[in-house]
CSV table of C-alpha atoms and ligand atoms in Angstrom, one decimal:
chain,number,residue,atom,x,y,z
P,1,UNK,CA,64.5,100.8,155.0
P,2,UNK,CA,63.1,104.0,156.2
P,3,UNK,CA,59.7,105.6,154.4
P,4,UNK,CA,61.5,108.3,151.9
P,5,UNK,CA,63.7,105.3,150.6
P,6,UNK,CA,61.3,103.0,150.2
P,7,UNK,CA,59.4,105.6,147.4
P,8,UNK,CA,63.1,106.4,146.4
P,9,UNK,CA,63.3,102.6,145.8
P,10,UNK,CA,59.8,102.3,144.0
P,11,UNK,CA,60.2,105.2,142.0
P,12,UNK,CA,63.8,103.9,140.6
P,13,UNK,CA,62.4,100.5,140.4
P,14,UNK,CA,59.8,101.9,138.4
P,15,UNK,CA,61.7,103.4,135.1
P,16,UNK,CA,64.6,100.3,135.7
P,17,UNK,CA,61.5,98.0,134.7
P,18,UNK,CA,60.1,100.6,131.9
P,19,UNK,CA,63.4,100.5,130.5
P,20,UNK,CA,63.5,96.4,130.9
P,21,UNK,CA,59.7,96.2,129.3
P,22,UNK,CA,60.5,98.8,126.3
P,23,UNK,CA,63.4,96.6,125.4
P,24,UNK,CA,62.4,93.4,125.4
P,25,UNK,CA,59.3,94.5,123.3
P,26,UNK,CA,61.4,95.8,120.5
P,27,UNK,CA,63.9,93.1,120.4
P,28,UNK,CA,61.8,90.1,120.7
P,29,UNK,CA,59.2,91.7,118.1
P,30,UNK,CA,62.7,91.4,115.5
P,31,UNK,CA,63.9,88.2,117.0
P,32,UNK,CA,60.7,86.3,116.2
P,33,UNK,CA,61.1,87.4,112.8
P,34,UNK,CA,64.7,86.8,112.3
P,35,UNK,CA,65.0,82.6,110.5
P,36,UNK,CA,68.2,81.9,112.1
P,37,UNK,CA,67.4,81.7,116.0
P,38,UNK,CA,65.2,78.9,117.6
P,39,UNK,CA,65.0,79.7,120.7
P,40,UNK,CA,65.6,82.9,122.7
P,41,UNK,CA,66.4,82.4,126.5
P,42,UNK,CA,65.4,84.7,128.7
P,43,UNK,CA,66.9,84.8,132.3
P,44,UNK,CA,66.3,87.1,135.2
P,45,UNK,CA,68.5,85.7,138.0
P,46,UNK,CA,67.5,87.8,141.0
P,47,UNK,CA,63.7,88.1,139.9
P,48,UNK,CA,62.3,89.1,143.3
P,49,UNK,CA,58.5,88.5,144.3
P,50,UNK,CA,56.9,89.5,141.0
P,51,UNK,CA,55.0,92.5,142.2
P,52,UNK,CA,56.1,95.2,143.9
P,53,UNK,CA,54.2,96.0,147.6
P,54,UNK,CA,52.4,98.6,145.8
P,55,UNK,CA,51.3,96.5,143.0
P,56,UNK,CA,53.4,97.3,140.5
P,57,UNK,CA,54.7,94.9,138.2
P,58,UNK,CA,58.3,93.3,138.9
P,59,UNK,CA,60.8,92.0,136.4
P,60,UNK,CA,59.2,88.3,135.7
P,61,UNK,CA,56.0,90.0,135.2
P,62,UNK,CA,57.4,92.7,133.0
P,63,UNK,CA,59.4,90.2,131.0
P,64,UNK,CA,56.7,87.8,130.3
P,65,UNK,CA,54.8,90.4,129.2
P,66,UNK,CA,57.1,91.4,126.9
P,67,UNK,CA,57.2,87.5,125.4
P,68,UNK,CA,53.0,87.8,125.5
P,69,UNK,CA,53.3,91.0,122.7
P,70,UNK,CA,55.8,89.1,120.6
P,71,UNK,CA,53.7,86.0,120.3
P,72,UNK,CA,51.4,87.1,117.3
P,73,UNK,CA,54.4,88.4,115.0
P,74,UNK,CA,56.5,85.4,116.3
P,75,UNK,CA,53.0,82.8,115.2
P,76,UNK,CA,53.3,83.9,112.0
P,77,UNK,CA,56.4,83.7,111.5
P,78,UNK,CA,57.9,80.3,108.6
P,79,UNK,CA,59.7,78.9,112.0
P,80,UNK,CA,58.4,80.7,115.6
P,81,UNK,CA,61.2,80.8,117.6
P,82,UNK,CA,60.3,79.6,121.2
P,83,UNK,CA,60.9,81.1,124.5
P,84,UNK,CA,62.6,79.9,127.5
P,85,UNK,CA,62.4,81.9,130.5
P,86,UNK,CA,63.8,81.6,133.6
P,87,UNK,CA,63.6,83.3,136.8
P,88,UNK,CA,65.6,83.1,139.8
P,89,UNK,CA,65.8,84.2,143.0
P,90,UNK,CA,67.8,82.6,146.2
P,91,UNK,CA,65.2,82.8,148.7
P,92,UNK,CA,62.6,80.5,148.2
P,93,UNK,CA,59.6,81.8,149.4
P,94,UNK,CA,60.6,85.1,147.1
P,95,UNK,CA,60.2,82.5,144.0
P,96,UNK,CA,57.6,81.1,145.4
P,97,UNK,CA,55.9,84.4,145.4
P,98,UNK,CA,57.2,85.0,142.0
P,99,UNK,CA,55.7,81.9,140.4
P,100,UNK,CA,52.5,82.7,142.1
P,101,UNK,CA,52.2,86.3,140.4
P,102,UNK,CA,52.7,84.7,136.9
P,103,UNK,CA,49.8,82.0,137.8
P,104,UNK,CA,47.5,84.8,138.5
P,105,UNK,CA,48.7,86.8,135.0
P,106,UNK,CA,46.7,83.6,133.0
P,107,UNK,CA,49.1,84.2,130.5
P,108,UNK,CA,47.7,80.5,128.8
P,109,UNK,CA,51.0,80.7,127.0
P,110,UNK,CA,51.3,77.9,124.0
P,111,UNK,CA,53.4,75.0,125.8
P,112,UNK,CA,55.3,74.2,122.6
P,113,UNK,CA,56.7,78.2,122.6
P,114,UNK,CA,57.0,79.0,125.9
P,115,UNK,CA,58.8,77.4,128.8
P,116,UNK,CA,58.5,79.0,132.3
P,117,UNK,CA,60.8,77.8,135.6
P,118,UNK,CA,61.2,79.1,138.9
P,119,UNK,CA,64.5,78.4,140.8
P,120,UNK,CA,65.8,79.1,144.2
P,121,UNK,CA,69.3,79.0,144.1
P,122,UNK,CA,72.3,81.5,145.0
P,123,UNK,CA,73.6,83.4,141.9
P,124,UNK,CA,77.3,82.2,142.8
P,125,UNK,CA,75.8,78.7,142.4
P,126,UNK,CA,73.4,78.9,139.0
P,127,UNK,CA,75.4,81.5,137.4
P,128,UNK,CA,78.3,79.1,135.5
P,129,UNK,CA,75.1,76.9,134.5
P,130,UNK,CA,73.4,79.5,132.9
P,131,UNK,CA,76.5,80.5,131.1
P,132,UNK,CA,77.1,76.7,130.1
P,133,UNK,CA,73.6,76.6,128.9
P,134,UNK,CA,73.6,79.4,126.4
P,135,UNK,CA,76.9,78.4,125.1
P,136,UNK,CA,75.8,74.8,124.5
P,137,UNK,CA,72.2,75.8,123.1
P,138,UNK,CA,72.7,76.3,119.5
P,139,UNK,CA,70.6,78.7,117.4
P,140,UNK,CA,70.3,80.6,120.4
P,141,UNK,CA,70.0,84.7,121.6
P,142,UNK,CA,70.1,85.2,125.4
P,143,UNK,CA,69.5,87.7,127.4
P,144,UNK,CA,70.0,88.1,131.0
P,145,UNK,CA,68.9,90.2,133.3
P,146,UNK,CA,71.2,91.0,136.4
P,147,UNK,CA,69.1,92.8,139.5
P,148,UNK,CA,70.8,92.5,142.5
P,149,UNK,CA,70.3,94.7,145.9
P,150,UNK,CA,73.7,96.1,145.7
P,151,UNK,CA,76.9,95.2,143.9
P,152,UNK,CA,78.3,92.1,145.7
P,153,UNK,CA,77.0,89.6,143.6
P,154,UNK,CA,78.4,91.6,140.3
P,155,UNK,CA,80.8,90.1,138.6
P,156,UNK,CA,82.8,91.4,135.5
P,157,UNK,CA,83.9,88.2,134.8
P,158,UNK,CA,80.8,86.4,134.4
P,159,UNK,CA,79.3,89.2,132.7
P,160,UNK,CA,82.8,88.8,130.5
P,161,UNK,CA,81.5,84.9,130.4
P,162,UNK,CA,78.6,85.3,129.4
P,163,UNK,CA,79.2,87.7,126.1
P,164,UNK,CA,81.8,85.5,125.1
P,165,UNK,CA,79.2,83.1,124.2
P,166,UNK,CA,78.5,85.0,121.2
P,167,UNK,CA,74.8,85.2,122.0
P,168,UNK,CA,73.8,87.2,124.8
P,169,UNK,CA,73.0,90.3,125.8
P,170,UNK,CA,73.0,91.3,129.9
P,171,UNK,CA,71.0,93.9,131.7
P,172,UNK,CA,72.9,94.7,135.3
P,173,UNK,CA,71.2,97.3,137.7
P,174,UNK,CA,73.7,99.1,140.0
P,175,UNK,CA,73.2,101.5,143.0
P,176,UNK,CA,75.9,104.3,141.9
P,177,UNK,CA,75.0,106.4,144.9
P,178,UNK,CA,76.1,103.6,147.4
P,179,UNK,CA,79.0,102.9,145.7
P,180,UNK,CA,80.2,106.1,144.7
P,181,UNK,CA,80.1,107.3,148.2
P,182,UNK,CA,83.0,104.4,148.9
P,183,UNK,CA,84.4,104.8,145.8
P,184,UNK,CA,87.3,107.0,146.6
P,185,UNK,CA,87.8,105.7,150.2
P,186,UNK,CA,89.0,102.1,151.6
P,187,UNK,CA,85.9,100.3,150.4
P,188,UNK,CA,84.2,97.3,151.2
P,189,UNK,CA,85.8,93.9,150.1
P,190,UNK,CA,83.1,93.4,147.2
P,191,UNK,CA,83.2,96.7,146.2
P,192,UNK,CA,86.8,97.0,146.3
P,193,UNK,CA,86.8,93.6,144.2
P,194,UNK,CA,84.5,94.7,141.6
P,195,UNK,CA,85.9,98.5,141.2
P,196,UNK,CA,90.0,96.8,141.1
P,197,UNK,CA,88.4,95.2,138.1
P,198,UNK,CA,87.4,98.6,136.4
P,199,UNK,CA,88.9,101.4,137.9
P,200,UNK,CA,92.9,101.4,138.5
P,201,UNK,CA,93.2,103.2,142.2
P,202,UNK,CA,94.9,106.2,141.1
P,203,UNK,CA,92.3,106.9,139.1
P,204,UNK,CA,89.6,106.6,141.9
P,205,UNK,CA,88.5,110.4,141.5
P,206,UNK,CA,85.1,111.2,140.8
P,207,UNK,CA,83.6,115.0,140.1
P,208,UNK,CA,80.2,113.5,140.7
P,209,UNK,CA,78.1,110.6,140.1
P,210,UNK,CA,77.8,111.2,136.1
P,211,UNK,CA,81.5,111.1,136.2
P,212,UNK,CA,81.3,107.7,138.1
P,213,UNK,CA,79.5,105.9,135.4
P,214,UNK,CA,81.5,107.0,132.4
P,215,UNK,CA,84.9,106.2,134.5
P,216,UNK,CA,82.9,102.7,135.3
P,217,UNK,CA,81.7,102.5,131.6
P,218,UNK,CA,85.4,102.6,130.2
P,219,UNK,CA,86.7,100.0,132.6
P,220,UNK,CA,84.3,97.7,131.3
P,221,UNK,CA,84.9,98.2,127.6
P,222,UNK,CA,88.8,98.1,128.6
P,223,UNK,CA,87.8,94.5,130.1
P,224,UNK,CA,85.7,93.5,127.6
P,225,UNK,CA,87.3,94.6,124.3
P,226,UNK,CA,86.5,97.0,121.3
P,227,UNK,CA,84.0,94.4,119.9
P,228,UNK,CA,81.5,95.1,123.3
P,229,UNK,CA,79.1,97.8,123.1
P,230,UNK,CA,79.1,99.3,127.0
P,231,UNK,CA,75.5,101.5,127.1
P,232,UNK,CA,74.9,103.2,130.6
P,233,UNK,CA,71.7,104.8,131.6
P,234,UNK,CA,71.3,106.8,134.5
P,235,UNK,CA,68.2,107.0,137.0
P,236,UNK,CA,68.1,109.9,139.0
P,237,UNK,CA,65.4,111.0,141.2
P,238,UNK,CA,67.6,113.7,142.8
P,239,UNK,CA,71.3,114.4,143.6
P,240,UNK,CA,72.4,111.4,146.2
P,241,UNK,CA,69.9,108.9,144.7
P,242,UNK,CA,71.7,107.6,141.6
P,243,UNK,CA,70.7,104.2,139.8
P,244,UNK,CA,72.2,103.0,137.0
P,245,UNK,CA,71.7,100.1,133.9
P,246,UNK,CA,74.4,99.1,132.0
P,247,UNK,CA,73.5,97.4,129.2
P,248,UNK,CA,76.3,95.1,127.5
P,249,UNK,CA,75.9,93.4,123.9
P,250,UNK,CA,78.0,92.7,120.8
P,251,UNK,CA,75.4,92.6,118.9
P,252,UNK,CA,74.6,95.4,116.7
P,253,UNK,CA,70.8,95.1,116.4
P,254,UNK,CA,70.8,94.6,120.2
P,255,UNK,CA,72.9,97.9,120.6
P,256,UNK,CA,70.5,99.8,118.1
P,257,UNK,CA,67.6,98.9,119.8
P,258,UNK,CA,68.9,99.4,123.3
P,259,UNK,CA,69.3,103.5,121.8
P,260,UNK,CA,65.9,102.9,120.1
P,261,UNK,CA,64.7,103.2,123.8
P,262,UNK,CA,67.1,105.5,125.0
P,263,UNK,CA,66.0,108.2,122.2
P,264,UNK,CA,62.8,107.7,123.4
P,265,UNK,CA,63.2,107.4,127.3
P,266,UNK,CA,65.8,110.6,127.1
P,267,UNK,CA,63.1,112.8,125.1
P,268,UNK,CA,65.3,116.0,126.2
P,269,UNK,CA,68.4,114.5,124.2
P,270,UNK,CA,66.7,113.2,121.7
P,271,UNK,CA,64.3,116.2,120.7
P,272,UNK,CA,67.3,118.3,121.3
P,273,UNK,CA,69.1,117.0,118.4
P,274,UNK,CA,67.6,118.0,115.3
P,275,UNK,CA,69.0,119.5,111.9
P,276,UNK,CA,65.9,121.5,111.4
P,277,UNK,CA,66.5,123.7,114.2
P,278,UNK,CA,69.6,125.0,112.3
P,279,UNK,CA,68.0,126.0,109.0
P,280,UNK,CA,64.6,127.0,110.4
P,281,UNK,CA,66.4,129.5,112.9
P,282,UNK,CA,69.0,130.9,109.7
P,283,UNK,CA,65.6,131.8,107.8
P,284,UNK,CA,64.4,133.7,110.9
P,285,UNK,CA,67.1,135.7,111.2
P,286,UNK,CA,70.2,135.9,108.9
P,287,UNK,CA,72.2,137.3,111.9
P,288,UNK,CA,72.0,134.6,114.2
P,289,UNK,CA,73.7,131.9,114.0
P,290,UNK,CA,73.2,128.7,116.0
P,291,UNK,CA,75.7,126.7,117.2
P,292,UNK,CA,76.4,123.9,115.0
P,293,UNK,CA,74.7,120.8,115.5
P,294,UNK,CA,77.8,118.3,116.6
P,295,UNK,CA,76.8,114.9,115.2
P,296,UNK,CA,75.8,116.8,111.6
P,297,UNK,CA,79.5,117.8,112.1
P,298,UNK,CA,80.9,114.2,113.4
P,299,UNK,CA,79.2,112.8,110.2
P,300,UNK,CA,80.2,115.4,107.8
P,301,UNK,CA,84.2,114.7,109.3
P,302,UNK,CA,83.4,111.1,109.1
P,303,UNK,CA,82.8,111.4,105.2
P,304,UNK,CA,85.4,113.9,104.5
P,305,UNK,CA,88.0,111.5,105.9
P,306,UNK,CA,87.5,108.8,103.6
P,307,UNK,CA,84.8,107.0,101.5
P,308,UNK,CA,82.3,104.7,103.3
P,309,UNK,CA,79.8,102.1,102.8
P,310,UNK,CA,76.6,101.9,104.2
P,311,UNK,CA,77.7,99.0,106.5
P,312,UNK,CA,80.9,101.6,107.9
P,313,UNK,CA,77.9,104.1,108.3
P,314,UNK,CA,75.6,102.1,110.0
P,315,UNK,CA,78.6,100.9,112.7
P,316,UNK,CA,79.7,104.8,112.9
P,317,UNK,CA,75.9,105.5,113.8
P,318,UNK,CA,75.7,103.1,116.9
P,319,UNK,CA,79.5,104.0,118.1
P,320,UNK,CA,78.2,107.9,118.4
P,321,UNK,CA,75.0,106.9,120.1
P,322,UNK,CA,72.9,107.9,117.7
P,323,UNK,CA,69.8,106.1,115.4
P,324,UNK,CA,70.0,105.8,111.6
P,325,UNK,CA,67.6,107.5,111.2
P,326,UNK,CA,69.5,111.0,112.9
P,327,UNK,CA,72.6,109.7,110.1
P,328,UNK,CA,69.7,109.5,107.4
P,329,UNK,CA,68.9,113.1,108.1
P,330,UNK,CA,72.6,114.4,108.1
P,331,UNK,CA,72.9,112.5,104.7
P,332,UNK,CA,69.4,114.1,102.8
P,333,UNK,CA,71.1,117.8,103.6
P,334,UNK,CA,74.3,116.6,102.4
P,335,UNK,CA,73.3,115.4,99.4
P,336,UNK,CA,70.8,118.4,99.1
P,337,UNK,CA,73.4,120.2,99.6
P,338,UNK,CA,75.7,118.6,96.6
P,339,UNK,CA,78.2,117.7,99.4
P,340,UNK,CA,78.5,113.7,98.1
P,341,UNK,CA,78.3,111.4,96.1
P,342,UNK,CA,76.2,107.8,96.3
P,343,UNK,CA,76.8,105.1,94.4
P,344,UNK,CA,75.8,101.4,94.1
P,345,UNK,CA,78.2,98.6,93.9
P,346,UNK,CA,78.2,98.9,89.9
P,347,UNK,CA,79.6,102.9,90.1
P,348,UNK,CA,76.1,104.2,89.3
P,349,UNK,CA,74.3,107.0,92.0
P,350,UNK,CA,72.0,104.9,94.1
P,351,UNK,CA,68.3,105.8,94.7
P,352,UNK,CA,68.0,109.3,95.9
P,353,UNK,CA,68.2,109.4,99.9
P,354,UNK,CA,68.6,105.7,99.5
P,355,UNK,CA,71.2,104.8,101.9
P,356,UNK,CA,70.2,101.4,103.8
P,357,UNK,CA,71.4,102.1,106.9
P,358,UNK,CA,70.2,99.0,109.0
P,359,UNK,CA,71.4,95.8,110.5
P,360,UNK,CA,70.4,93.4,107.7
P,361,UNK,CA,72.1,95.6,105.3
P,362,UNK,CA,75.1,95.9,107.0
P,363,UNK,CA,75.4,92.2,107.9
P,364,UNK,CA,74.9,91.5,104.4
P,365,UNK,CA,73.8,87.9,105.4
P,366,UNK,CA,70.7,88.2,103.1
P,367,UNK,CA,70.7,87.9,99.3
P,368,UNK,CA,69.0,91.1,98.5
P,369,UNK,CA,71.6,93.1,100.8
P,370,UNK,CA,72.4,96.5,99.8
P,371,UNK,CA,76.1,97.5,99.3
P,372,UNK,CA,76.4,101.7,98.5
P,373,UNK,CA,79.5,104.0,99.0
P,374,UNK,CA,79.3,107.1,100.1
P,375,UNK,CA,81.9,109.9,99.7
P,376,UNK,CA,82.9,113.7,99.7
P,377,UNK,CA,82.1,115.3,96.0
O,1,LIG,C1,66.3,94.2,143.6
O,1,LIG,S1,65.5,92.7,144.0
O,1,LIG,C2,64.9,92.1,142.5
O,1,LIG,C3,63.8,92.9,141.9
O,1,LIG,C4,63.3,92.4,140.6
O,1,LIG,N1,64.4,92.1,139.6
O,1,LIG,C5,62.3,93.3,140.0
O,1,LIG,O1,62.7,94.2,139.3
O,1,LIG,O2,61.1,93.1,140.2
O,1,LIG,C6,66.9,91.6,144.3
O,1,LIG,C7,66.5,90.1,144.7
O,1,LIG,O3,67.7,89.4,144.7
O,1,LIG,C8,67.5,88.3,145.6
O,1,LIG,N2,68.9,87.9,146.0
O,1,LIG,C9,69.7,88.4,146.9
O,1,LIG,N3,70.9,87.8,147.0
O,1,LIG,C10,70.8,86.8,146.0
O,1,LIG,C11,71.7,85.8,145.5
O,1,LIG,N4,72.9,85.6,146.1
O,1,LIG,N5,71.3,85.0,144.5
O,1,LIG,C12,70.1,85.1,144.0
O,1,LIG,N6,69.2,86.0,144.4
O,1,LIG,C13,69.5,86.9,145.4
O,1,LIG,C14,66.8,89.0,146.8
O,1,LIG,O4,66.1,88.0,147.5
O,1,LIG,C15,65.9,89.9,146.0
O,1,LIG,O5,64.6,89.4,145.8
């Protein structure tokens, strides 16, 4: 690897573990607190050294990291859940280098709660035992992180595997750049294997590398049904250096989460959505007017084309990409605004800009869930 793409390399490697470490702190902070899981297993099966040769902190380190923050919530919780981790990697002195970077972290983490192992093995090899692991385990969320050099150890089936279990979420890292430059030609077996799975051949035309990871996205939720939530997120130093994450759950709370981070991450998309804008520029000037904000819009059309509950709401939110709290928002001005009406379950308005749109409402698994219906005056 020549100088400018070892940076290129570090620099990518550098938001792909941000993204891995802002993640793992949000969902582990709920899944300590949640009753109903035991034990969360985390695996990263191509965990590399540890630390990167400039110091920075690798997956296994970022990860258990991310375990270290949730331990004080998950202490306290009525039954901690407790944390397997595993990281893999098939050359041996890489684990070994691995294991030696989390020694020197002195994490001191509780035996009873936290379980560390190292393996060596190909992916090929440990991959069906890890999916046979989580299925068997009961009680259990998974997550599993995919990191691979390039894309011949991908595999849509596994991944296909592995959310069929019913409880895991998977992480895969994928160099677009290499693979788009083969994309439309006579590829490389693996590649050729792995795109046949997504992409049909005649439509193997790309405007650019954006256009690459949508037509990717799409073959995967074609593959893995209407129940999977397919999240891309692009890393791009400059034009010819494209990374990419797909994240892959069918989970909701792991889905809102996932866009938790992406708001955050993606400040230009996520500060360039806002209501306000639209009023605050109409009472500078009466003459212009802004363009409409487009998910105020998608909402509005949501409600105007039938009555919803919060639950229908909340599933709407996560299917445009967008947080509860940006449907919140849209909701306050329309009921401001006289545009609906909210009601509880016994036909009375609910609590003014009450509208529980979150993951434990929606699931209605708790007693105290809240049902309210929401529709066009
Ligand atoms: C991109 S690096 C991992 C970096 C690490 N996840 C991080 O973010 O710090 C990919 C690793 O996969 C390992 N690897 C390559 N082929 C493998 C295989 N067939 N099975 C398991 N590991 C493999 C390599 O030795 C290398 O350390």
């Amino acid at each position: 690897m020549g100088k400018k793409s070892q940076v290129d390399m570090l620099e990518h490697s550098k938001a792909k573990v941000e993204l891995l470490k802002m993640y793992l702190v949000r969902y582990l902070n709920i899944l300590s607190l949640t009753r109903f899981f035991t034990t969360i297993r985390i695996y990263d099966l191509f965990c590399g050294e540890g630390r990167y040769p400039n110091g920075g902190k690798g997956s296994p380190l970022v990860i258990l990291d991310a375990v270290k923050s949730s331990l004080p919530v998950n202490e306290k919780s009525a039954a901690p859940s407790k944390f397997v981790c595993h990281f893999n990697d098939a050359k041996p002195e890489k684990a070994a280098k691995a294991e030696e970077a989390v020694t020197n972290e002195k994490y001191g983490f509780p035996e009873h709660l936290v379980k560390v192992r190292f393996t060596h093995e190909e992916y090929a090899s440990i991959a069906p035992r890890v999916i046979d692991d989580i299925e068997a385990s009961r009680d259990t969320r998974a997550f599993v992180f995919i990191d691979p050099y390039g894309y011949k150890h991908v595999s849509v089936n596994d991944i296909w595997q592995l959310l069929e279990t019913g409880k895991a979420e998977v992480l895969l890292f994928l160099p677009i750049s290499f693979m788009y430059r083969f994309g439309e030609r006579a590829t490389p077996d693996p590649l050729d294997k792995l795109l046949n799975d997504l992409i049909p051949s005649d439509a193997r035309q790309f405007r650019d590398e954006r256009d690459f990871i949508q037509k990717l996205k799409r073959g995967f939720e074609k593959k893995y049904g209407s129940d999977t939530f397919v999240e891309p997120f692009m890393i791009q130093k400059d034009a010819g250096t494209v990374y990419a994450l797909f994240f892959f759950t069918r989970n909701e709370l792991g889905m809102e989460k996932m866009l938790d981070v992406k708001w955050q991450i993606d400040k230009e998309r996520g500060e360039g959505w806002t209501y306000e804008k639209r009023s605050l520029s109409n009472q500078l000037s009466m003459e212009f007017e802004p363009p409409p904000n487009p998910y105020a819009e998608a909402v509005w059309a949501y409600i105007q084309a039938g009555e919803r509950t919060n639950s229908d709401m909340y599933l709407f939110t996560l299917d445009q990409r967008h947080l509860p709290k940006h449907t919140v928002e849209v909701l306050e001005h329309l009921q401001e605004d006289k545009l609906i009406v909210v009601e509880g379950p016994d036909g009375k308005p609910a609590r003014r800009g009450a509208f529980y749109l979150n993951y434990k409402d929606h699931k209605g698994k708790v007693p105290d869930a809240k049902r309210i219906t929401i529709r066009k005056v």
